[in-house]
Structures are given as structure tokens and as C-alpha cells.
Short mmCIF file of N, CA and C in Angstrom, two decimals:
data_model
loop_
_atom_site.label_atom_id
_atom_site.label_comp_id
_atom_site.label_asym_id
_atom_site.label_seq_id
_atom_site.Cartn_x
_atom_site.Cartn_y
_atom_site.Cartn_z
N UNK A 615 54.75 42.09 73.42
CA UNK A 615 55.42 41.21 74.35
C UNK A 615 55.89 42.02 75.55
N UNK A 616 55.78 41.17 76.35
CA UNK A 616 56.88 42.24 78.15
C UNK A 616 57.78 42.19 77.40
N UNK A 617 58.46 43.57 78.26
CA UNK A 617 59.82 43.91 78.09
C UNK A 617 60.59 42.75 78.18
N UNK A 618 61.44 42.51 77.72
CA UNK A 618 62.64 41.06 78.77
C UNK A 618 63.20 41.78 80.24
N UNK A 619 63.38 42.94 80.15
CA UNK A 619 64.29 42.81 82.14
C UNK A 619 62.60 42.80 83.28
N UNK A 620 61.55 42.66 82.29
CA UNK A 620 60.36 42.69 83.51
C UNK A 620 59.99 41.14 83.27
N UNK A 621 59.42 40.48 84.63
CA UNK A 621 59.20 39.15 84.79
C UNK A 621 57.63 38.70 83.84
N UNK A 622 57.38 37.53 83.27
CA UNK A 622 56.61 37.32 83.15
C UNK A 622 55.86 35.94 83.63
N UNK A 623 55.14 36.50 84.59
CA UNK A 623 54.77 34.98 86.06
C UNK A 623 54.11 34.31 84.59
N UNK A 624 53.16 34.18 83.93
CA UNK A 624 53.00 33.63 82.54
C UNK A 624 53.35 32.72 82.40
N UNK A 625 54.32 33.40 82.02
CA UNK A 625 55.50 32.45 81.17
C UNK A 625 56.20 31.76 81.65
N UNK A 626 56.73 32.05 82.99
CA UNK A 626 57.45 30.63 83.62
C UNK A 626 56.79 29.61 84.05
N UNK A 627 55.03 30.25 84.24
CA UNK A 627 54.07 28.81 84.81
C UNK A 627 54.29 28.02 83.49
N UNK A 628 54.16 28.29 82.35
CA UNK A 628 54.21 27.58 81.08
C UNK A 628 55.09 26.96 80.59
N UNK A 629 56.63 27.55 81.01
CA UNK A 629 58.23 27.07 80.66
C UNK A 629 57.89 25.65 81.73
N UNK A 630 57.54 25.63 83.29
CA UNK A 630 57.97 24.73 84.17
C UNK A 630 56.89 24.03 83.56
N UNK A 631 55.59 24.46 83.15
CA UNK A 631 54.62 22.89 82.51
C UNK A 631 55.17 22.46 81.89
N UNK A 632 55.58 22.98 80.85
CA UNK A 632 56.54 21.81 79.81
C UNK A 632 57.27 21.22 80.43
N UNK A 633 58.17 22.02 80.76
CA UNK A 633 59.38 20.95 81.40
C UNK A 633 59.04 19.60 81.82
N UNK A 634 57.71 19.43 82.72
CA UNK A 634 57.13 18.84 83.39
C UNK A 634 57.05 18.21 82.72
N UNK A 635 56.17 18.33 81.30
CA UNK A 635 55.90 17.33 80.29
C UNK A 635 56.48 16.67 79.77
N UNK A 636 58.28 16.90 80.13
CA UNK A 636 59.07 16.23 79.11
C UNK A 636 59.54 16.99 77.86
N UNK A 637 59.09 18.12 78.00
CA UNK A 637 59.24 19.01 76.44
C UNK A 637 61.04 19.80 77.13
N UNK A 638 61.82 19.21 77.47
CA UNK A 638 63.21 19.68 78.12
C UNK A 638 63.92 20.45 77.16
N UNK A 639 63.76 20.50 75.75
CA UNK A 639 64.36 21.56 74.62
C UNK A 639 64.59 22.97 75.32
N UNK A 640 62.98 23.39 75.77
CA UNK A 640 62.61 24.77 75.81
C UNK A 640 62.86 25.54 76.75
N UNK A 641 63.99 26.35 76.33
CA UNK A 641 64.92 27.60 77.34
C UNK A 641 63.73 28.42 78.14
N UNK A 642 62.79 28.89 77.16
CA UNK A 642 62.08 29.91 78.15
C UNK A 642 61.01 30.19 77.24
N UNK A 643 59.88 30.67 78.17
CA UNK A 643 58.30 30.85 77.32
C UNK A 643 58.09 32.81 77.64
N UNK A 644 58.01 33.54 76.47
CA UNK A 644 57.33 34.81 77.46
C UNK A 644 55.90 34.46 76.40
N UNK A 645 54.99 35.46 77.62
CA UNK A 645 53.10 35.56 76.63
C UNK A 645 53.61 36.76 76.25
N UNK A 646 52.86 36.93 75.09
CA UNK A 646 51.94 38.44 74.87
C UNK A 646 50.96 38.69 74.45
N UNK A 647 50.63 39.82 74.06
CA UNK A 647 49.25 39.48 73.03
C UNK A 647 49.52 39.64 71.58
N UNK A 648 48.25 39.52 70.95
CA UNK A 648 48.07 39.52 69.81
C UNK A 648 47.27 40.80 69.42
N UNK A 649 47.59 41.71 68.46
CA UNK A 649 46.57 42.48 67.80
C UNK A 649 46.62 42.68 66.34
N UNK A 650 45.23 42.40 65.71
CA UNK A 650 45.14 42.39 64.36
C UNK A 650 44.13 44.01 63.45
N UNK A 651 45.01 44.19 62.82
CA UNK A 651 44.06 45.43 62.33
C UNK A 651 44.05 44.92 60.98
N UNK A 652 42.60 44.93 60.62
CA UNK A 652 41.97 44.18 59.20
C UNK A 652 41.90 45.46 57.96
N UNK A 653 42.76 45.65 56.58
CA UNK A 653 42.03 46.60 55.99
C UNK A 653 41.47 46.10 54.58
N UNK A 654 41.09 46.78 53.98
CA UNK A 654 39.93 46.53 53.11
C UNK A 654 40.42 46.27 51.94
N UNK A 655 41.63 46.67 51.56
CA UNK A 655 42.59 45.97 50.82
C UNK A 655 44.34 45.44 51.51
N UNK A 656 45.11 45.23 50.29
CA UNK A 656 46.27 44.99 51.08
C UNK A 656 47.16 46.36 51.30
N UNK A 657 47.44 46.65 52.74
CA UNK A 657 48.33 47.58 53.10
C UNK A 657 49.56 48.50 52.05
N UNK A 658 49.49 49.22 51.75
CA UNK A 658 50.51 50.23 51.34
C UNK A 658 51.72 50.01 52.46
N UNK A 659 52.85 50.29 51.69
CA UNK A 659 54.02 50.32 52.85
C UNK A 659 53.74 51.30 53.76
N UNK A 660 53.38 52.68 53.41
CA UNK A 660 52.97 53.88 54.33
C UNK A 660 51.73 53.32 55.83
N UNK A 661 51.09 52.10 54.77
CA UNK A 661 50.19 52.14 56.40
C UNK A 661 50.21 50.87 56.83
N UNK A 662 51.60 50.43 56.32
CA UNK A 662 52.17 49.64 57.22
C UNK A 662 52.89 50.42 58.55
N UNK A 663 53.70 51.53 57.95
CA UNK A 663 54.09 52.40 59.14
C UNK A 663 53.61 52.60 60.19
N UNK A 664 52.43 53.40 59.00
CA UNK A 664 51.28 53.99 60.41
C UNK A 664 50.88 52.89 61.35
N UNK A 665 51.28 51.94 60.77
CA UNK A 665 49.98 50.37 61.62
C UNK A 665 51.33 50.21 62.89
N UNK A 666 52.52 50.47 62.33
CA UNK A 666 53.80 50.30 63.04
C UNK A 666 53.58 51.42 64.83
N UNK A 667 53.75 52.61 63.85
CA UNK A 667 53.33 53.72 65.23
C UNK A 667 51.68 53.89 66.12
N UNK A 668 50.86 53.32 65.34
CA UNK A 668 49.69 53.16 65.92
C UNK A 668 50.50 52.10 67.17
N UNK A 669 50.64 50.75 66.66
CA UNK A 669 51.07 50.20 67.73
C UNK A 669 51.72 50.63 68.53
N UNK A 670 52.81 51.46 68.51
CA UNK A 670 53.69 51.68 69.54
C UNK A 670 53.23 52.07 70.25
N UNK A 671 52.28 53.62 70.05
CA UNK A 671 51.88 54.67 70.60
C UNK A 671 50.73 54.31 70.89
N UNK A 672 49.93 53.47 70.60
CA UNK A 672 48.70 53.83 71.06
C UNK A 672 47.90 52.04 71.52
N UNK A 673 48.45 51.16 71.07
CA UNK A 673 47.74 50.17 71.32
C UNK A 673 48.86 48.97 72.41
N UNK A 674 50.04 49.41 72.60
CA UNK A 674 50.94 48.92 73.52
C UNK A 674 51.02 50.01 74.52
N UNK A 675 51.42 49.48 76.01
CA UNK A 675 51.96 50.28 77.17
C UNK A 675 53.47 50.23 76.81
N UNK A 676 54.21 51.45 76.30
CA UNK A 676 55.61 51.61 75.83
C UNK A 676 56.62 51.17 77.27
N UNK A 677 56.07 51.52 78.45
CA UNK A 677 56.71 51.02 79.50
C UNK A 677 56.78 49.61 80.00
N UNK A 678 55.97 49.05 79.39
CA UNK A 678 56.04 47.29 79.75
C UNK A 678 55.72 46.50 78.62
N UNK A 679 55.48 46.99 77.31
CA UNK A 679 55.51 46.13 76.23
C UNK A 679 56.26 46.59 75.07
N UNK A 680 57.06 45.94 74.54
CA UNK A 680 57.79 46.18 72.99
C UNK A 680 56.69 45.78 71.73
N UNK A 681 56.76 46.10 70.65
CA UNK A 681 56.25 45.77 69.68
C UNK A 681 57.47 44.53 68.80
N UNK A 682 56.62 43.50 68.92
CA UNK A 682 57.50 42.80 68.39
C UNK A 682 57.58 43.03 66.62
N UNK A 683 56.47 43.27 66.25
CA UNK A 683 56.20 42.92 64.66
C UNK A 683 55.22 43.49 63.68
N UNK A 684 54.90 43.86 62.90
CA UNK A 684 53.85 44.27 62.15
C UNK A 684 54.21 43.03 61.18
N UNK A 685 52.94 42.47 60.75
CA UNK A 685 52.82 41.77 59.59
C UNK A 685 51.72 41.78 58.58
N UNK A 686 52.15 40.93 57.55
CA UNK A 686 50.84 41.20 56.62
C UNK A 686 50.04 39.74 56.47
N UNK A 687 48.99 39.17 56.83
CA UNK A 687 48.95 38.11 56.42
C UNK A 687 47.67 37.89 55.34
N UNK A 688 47.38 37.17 54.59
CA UNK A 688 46.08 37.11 53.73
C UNK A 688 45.15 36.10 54.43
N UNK A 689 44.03 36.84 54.30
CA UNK A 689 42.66 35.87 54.45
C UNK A 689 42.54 34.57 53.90
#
């Protein structure tokens, strides 16, 4: 996800569509992306870690994106 103190033009085109739509609940929209790393069985806590610092370090820009999450999900 962007940082929160950096803007995301995104996300406010998407907050004011709704609005538009009538969807008036919704405080605020940010994008981000998505990345999935598939393994061949289910993850060990250890490479859940690693899957943790891979992200940080290597598959996010640390200066404009946070890591929101590592998860596990099943096929």
C-alpha cells in the first residue's frame, strides 16, 4: 500500500466515485497491489518470515510502500 502521508490520485478518483454513487459510508479508498508467492506445500513460520522480508526488501519500494500483510491462504 502507499505510505498514508503520500497522496494516492487512485484512490480519491475511487472515494469521489462512490460518493457519487451514493455509497456516502466510505471515509476514504487507498489502491495497492497485490503479491502472491505460491509454495509447494504450506509455509513454515520461518518462511513466512522470509516471505515477510522478501517483501519488504525486495518486492516493495520501502520509500513509498508499507507492507501491509503476509498471509496464508489455501487453494
Amino acid at each position: 500500500m502507499p505510505k498514508q502521508d503520500l497522496l494516492d490520485p487512485q484512490g480519491k478518483a475511487v472515494a469521489k466515485a462512490l460518493e457519487r454513487s451514493g455509497h456516502k459510508a466510505i471515509k476514504a479508498v487507498r489502491i495497492g497491489k497485490r503479491i502472491e508467492l505460491h509454495y509447494s506445500s504450506t509455509p513454515t513460520a520461518a518462511q513466512l518470515a522470509e516471505a515477510q522480508k522478501i517483501a519488504e526488501s525486495f518486492l516493495t519500494n520501502g520509500v513509498i510502500e508499507d507492507v501491509v500483510s503476509v498471509t496464508v491462504e489455501q487453494d
